[in-house]
mmCIF file of C-alpha atoms in Angstrom:
data_model
loop_
_atom_site.group_PDB
_atom_site.id
_atom_site.type_symbol
_atom_site.label_atom_id
_atom_site.label_comp_id
_atom_site.label_asym_id
_atom_site.label_seq_id
_atom_site.Cartn_x
_atom_site.Cartn_y
_atom_site.Cartn_z
ATOM 1 C CA UNK W 16 0.000 0.000 0.000
ATOM 2 C CA UNK W 17 0.885 3.650 -0.179
ATOM 3 C CA UNK W 18 1.142 5.528 3.095
ATOM 4 C CA UNK W 19 3.242 8.341 4.472
ATOM 5 C CA UNK W 20 3.997 9.097 8.089
ATOM 6 C CA UNK W 21 5.208 12.374 9.512
ATOM 7 C CA UNK W 22 4.906 13.821 13.034
ATOM 8 C CA UNK W 23 1.806 15.902 13.594
ATOM 9 C CA UNK W 24 3.616 18.666 15.438
ATOM 10 C CA UNK W 25 7.177 19.795 16.140
ATOM 11 C CA UNK W 26 8.270 22.629 18.416
ATOM 12 C CA UNK W 27 11.586 24.462 18.163
ATOM 13 C CA UNK W 28 13.252 27.666 19.277
ATOM 14 C CA UNK W 29 14.038 30.634 17.051
ATOM 15 C CA UNK W 30 17.557 30.370 15.667
ATOM 16 C CA UNK W 31 17.758 26.623 16.196
ATOM 17 C CA UNK W 32 17.741 23.702 13.756
ATOM 18 C CA UNK W 33 14.786 21.360 13.317
ATOM 19 C CA UNK W 34 14.299 18.142 11.358
ATOM 20 C CA UNK W 35 10.918 16.953 10.104
ATOM 21 C CA UNK W 36 10.851 13.279 9.167
ATOM 22 C CA UNK W 37 8.783 11.459 6.595
ATOM 23 C CA UNK W 38 8.625 7.710 6.159
ATOM 24 C CA UNK W 39 6.812 5.926 3.400
ATOM 25 C CA UNK W 40 5.733 2.362 2.844
ATOM 26 C CA UNK W 41 5.357 1.343 -0.709
ATOM 27 C CA UNK W 42 6.929 -0.122 -3.733
ATOM 28 C CA UNK W 43 7.449 1.802 -6.917
ATOM 29 C CA UNK W 44 8.701 4.910 -5.162
ATOM 30 C CA UNK W 45 9.744 7.619 -7.546
ATOM 31 C CA UNK W 46 10.545 10.755 -5.565
ATOM 32 C CA UNK W 47 9.836 12.835 -2.444
ATOM 33 C CA UNK W 48 8.655 16.443 -2.410
ATOM 34 C CA UNK W 49 8.258 18.918 0.424
ATOM 35 C CA UNK W 50 5.739 21.736 0.587
ATOM 36 C CA UNK W 51 5.205 24.549 3.084
ATOM 37 C CA UNK W 52 1.788 25.908 3.994
ATOM 38 C CA UNK W 53 1.164 28.888 6.246
ATOM 39 C CA UNK W 54 -2.157 29.082 8.064
ATOM 40 C CA UNK W 55 -4.858 30.080 5.606
ATOM 41 C CA UNK W 56 -2.411 30.048 2.723
ATOM 42 C CA UNK W 57 -1.661 27.848 -0.227
ATOM 43 C CA UNK W 58 1.020 25.150 -0.243
ATOM 44 C CA UNK W 59 4.284 26.223 -1.834
ATOM 45 C CA UNK W 60 6.897 23.894 -3.244
ATOM 46 C CA UNK W 61 10.164 23.646 -1.286
ATOM 47 C CA UNK W 62 12.224 20.760 -2.646
ATOM 48 C CA UNK W 63 12.304 17.421 -4.438
ATOM 49 C CA UNK W 64 14.542 14.385 -3.989
ATOM 50 C CA UNK W 65 14.636 11.553 -6.474
ATOM 51 C CA UNK W 66 18.063 10.233 -5.557
ATOM 52 C CA UNK W 67 19.657 9.454 -2.207
ATOM 53 C CA UNK W 68 21.409 12.301 -0.504
ATOM 54 C CA UNK W 69 21.023 15.872 0.585
ATOM 55 C CA UNK W 70 19.623 18.757 -1.457
ATOM 56 C CA UNK W 71 20.311 22.209 -0.079
ATOM 57 C CA UNK W 72 18.387 25.383 -0.809
ATOM 58 C CA UNK W 73 19.417 28.219 1.465
ATOM 59 C CA UNK W 74 18.357 27.537 5.049
ATOM 60 C CA UNK W 75 16.332 24.495 3.984
ATOM 61 C CA UNK W 76 17.743 21.091 3.087
ATOM 62 C CA UNK W 77 16.003 17.859 2.176
ATOM 63 C CA UNK W 78 17.400 14.368 2.512
ATOM 64 C CA UNK W 79 16.367 11.034 1.057
ATOM 65 C CA UNK W 80 17.348 7.434 1.776
ATOM 66 C CA UNK W 81 15.581 5.108 -0.632
ATOM 67 C CA UNK W 82 16.908 2.004 1.100
ATOM 68 C CA UNK W 83 15.341 3.153 4.378
ATOM 69 C CA UNK W 84 12.140 4.542 2.752
ATOM 70 C CA UNK W 85 12.815 7.704 4.674
ATOM 71 C CA UNK W 86 13.382 11.370 4.123
ATOM 72 C CA UNK W 87 13.567 14.542 6.127
ATOM 73 C CA UNK W 88 13.376 18.290 5.808
ATOM 74 C CA UNK W 89 15.998 20.232 7.732
ATOM 75 C CA UNK W 90 15.394 23.864 8.604
ATOM 76 C CA UNK W 91 18.321 25.871 9.927
ATOM 77 C CA UNK W 92 18.520 29.261 11.632
ATOM 78 C CA UNK W 93 14.823 29.114 12.352
ATOM 79 C CA UNK W 94 12.854 32.311 11.982
ATOM 80 C CA UNK W 95 9.389 33.051 13.282
ATOM 81 C CA UNK W 96 8.140 33.187 9.693
ATOM 82 C CA UNK W 97 9.004 29.493 9.338
ATOM 83 C CA UNK W 98 6.037 28.683 11.568
ATOM 84 C CA UNK W 99 3.851 26.718 9.178
ATOM 85 C CA UNK W 100 2.756 23.227 8.261
ATOM 86 C CA UNK W 101 5.145 21.117 6.226
ATOM 87 C CA UNK W 102 3.913 18.326 3.977
ATOM 88 C CA UNK W 103 5.871 15.536 2.417
ATOM 89 C CA UNK W 104 4.451 14.142 -0.804
ATOM 90 C CA UNK W 105 5.598 11.087 -2.687
ATOM 91 C CA UNK W 106 5.355 10.109 -6.328
ATOM 92 C CA UNK W 107 4.681 6.457 -7.037
ATOM 93 C CA UNK W 108 4.984 4.645 -10.332
ATOM 94 C CA UNK W 109 1.801 2.676 -9.677
ATOM 95 C CA UNK W 110 -0.323 5.735 -8.896
ATOM 96 C CA UNK W 111 0.135 7.180 -12.338
ATOM 97 C CA UNK W 112 2.869 9.371 -10.847
ATOM 98 C CA UNK W 113 0.352 11.269 -8.741
ATOM 99 C CA UNK W 114 1.508 12.843 -5.520
ATOM 100 C CA UNK W 115 0.409 11.082 -2.350
ATOM 101 C CA UNK W 116 0.444 13.567 0.532
ATOM 102 C CA UNK W 117 1.342 13.136 4.175
ATOM 103 C CA UNK W 118 -0.956 14.589 6.834
ATOM 104 C CA UNK W 119 1.465 17.443 7.512
ATOM 105 C CA UNK W 120 3.684 18.535 10.391
ATOM 106 C CA UNK W 121 2.820 21.733 12.197
ATOM 107 C CA UNK W 122 6.038 23.545 13.122
ATOM 108 C CA UNK W 123 5.728 25.803 16.146
ATOM 109 C CA UNK W 124 8.590 28.200 16.747
ATOM 110 C CA UNK W 125 9.093 29.832 20.117
ATOM 111 C CA UNK W 126 11.137 32.980 20.670
ATOM 112 C CA UNK T 4 1.965 34.982 -6.164
ATOM 113 C CA UNK T 5 2.044 31.592 -7.885
ATOM 114 C CA UNK T 6 0.311 32.775 -11.039
ATOM 115 C CA UNK T 7 -2.625 30.423 -10.464
ATOM 116 C CA UNK T 8 -5.953 32.160 -9.929
ATOM 117 C CA UNK T 9 -9.066 30.797 -8.308
ATOM 118 C CA UNK T 10 -12.528 32.255 -7.973
ATOM 119 C CA UNK T 11 -14.436 32.824 -5.867
ATOM 120 C CA UNK T 12 -12.313 33.247 -2.763
ATOM 121 C CA UNK T 13 -15.186 32.447 -0.419
ATOM 122 C CA UNK T 14 -18.472 30.698 -1.011
ATOM 123 C CA UNK T 15 -21.306 30.129 1.442
ATOM 124 C CA UNK T 16 -24.190 27.959 0.362
ATOM 125 C CA UNK T 17 -26.844 25.648 1.734
ATOM 126 C CA UNK T 18 -27.036 21.878 1.804
ATOM 127 C CA UNK T 19 -28.362 20.350 -1.370
ATOM 128 C CA UNK T 20 -27.116 23.167 -3.556
ATOM 129 C CA UNK T 21 -24.639 23.092 -6.430
ATOM 130 C CA UNK T 22 -21.594 25.317 -6.880
ATOM 131 C CA UNK T 23 -18.857 25.801 -9.451
ATOM 132 C CA UNK T 24 -15.283 26.663 -8.589
ATOM 133 C CA UNK T 25 -13.032 28.111 -11.245
ATOM 134 C CA UNK T 26 -9.282 27.904 -11.764
ATOM 135 C CA UNK T 27 -6.887 29.465 -14.259
ATOM 136 C CA UNK T 28 -3.452 27.818 -14.384
ATOM 137 C CA UNK T 29 -0.116 29.582 -14.751
ATOM 138 C CA UNK T 30 0.678 30.659 -18.250
ATOM 139 C CA UNK T 31 2.191 27.710 -20.094
ATOM 140 C CA UNK T 32 1.047 25.041 -17.645
ATOM 141 C CA UNK T 33 -0.987 22.248 -19.175
ATOM 142 C CA UNK T 34 -1.920 20.313 -16.039
ATOM 143 C CA UNK T 35 -4.533 21.317 -13.517
ATOM 144 C CA UNK T 36 -5.056 19.487 -10.232
ATOM 145 C CA UNK T 37 -7.885 19.836 -7.723
ATOM 146 C CA UNK T 38 -7.425 19.202 -4.019
ATOM 147 C CA UNK T 39 -9.689 19.311 -0.993
ATOM 148 C CA UNK T 40 -8.383 20.311 2.422
ATOM 149 C CA UNK T 41 -10.677 20.028 5.414
ATOM 150 C CA UNK T 42 -9.924 21.912 8.613
ATOM 151 C CA UNK T 43 -6.470 21.042 9.960
ATOM 152 C CA UNK T 44 -6.207 18.119 7.564
ATOM 153 C CA UNK T 45 -3.864 17.175 4.772
ATOM 154 C CA UNK T 46 -4.499 17.566 1.102
ATOM 155 C CA UNK T 47 -6.791 15.103 -0.602
ATOM 156 C CA UNK T 48 -6.189 14.795 -4.312
ATOM 157 C CA UNK T 49 -9.426 14.881 -6.272
ATOM 158 C CA UNK T 50 -8.645 14.921 -9.974
ATOM 159 C CA UNK T 51 -6.115 16.001 -12.598
ATOM 160 C CA UNK T 52 -6.566 17.236 -16.147
ATOM 161 C CA UNK T 53 -3.798 17.507 -18.678
ATOM 162 C CA UNK T 54 -4.311 19.522 -21.847
ATOM 163 C CA UNK T 55 -8.061 19.070 -21.712
ATOM 164 C CA UNK T 56 -8.133 15.367 -20.887
ATOM 165 C CA UNK T 57 -8.691 13.670 -17.554
ATOM 166 C CA UNK T 58 -5.308 12.305 -16.464
ATOM 167 C CA UNK T 59 -5.829 10.880 -13.005
ATOM 168 C CA UNK T 60 -8.576 10.485 -10.479
ATOM 169 C CA UNK T 61 -8.243 10.456 -6.721
ATOM 170 C CA UNK T 62 -10.825 10.397 -3.974
ATOM 171 C CA UNK T 63 -13.427 12.361 -5.845
ATOM 172 C CA UNK T 64 -17.055 11.795 -4.942
ATOM 173 C CA UNK T 65 -19.585 11.011 -7.642
ATOM 174 C CA UNK T 66 -21.381 14.258 -6.709
ATOM 175 C CA UNK T 67 -18.280 16.129 -7.836
ATOM 176 C CA UNK T 68 -17.132 16.599 -11.405
ATOM 177 C CA UNK T 69 -14.577 18.674 -13.216
ATOM 178 C CA UNK T 70 -13.487 19.663 -16.672
ATOM 179 C CA UNK T 71 -10.704 21.546 -18.384
ATOM 180 C CA UNK T 72 -11.579 23.831 -21.248
ATOM 181 C CA UNK T 73 -9.635 24.550 -24.480
ATOM 182 C CA UNK T 74 -8.158 27.697 -22.938
ATOM 183 C CA UNK T 75 -6.895 25.385 -20.133
ATOM 184 C CA UNK T 76 -8.928 26.902 -17.339
ATOM 185 C CA UNK T 77 -10.744 24.358 -15.225
ATOM 186 C CA UNK T 78 -13.962 24.164 -13.263
ATOM 187 C CA UNK T 79 -14.870 21.928 -10.341
ATOM 188 C CA UNK T 80 -18.577 21.311 -9.922
ATOM 189 C CA UNK T 81 -19.894 20.235 -6.537
ATOM 190 C CA UNK T 82 -23.526 19.163 -6.320
ATOM 191 C CA UNK T 83 -25.973 17.952 -3.671
ATOM 192 C CA UNK T 84 -23.749 19.643 -1.154
ATOM 193 C CA UNK T 85 -23.458 18.257 2.362
ATOM 194 C CA UNK T 86 -22.130 19.842 5.538
ATOM 195 C CA UNK T 87 -19.045 17.644 5.258
ATOM 196 C CA UNK T 88 -18.118 19.228 1.945
ATOM 197 C CA UNK T 89 -17.135 22.411 3.772
ATOM 198 C CA UNK T 90 -13.419 22.766 3.105
ATOM 199 C CA UNK T 91 -10.718 24.657 1.284
ATOM 200 C CA UNK T 92 -10.524 23.665 -2.353
ATOM 201 C CA UNK T 93 -7.192 24.244 -4.017
ATOM 202 C CA UNK T 94 -6.316 24.202 -7.643
ATOM 203 C CA UNK T 95 -2.710 23.625 -8.675
ATOM 204 C CA UNK T 96 -0.982 23.620 -12.018
ATOM 205 C CA UNK T 97 2.207 22.283 -13.529
ATOM 206 C CA UNK T 98 3.886 22.208 -16.890
ATOM 207 C CA UNK T 99 3.919 18.463 -17.358
ATOM 208 C CA UNK T 100 1.511 15.647 -16.723
ATOM 209 C CA UNK T 101 3.455 14.035 -13.869
ATOM 210 C CA UNK T 102 5.126 16.901 -12.108
ATOM 211 C CA UNK T 103 6.396 16.821 -8.547
ATOM 212 C CA UNK T 104 6.449 20.627 -8.530
ATOM 213 C CA UNK T 105 2.967 22.035 -8.484
ATOM 214 C CA UNK T 106 1.936 25.666 -8.152
ATOM 215 C CA UNK T 107 -1.109 26.258 -5.994
ATOM 216 C CA UNK T 108 -3.777 28.899 -6.243
ATOM 217 C CA UNK T 109 -5.028 30.774 -3.168
ATOM 218 C CA UNK T 110 -7.949 28.393 -2.734
ATOM 219 C CA UNK T 111 -11.717 28.697 -2.447
ATOM 220 C CA UNK T 112 -13.151 28.374 1.024
ATOM 221 C CA UNK T 113 -16.512 26.636 0.775
ATOM 222 C CA UNK T 114 -18.903 26.746 3.699
ATOM 223 C CA UNK T 115 -22.038 24.625 3.515
ATOM 224 C CA UNK T 116 -24.712 25.562 6.053
#
């Protein structure tokens, strides 16, 4: 089957580093995307990993391990504006390459 | 601003009614996706159109239907509305038919009373 798991909520302090994990259970995995959604806003694309390893984009990095069916989003130098929900989404070959979305992780940042 | 537009922004209607949500994709994008997001929930994929043809179907109810027109804008029709249909409805677009990078519109907040 196709399922994604990510923590429902993570709390961190401004200026710190936080990691949001995503595990998936399926065959035919194709790639892992991350999206950010502020309250009341639309999701915005952050990153995509198709191959193992780390992709870095400014303060945000995304990691994938295909052998472990696991990925994470790493946010560094946290700012209050990073308070949002973060969704992982996976492409599967047997779902016509459609994105299957996790339930989202609410990131709460404290000063 | 993603370049994807959705109208209306808010919609309040009664149970049993029918509504139409409209989406215009980014210039050059051929795919349009529809998603439903209930309060504090994840995104539920409803349906995708690519260049006017239905490409993929998700958890879309039979009371819901969609289409993509020759100018590539899309409409989502929701009929026989129930209280549980109250949600944010997002439209997203992408260049290709199987893109991991989708651009989302601001959403239509539907309230069924």
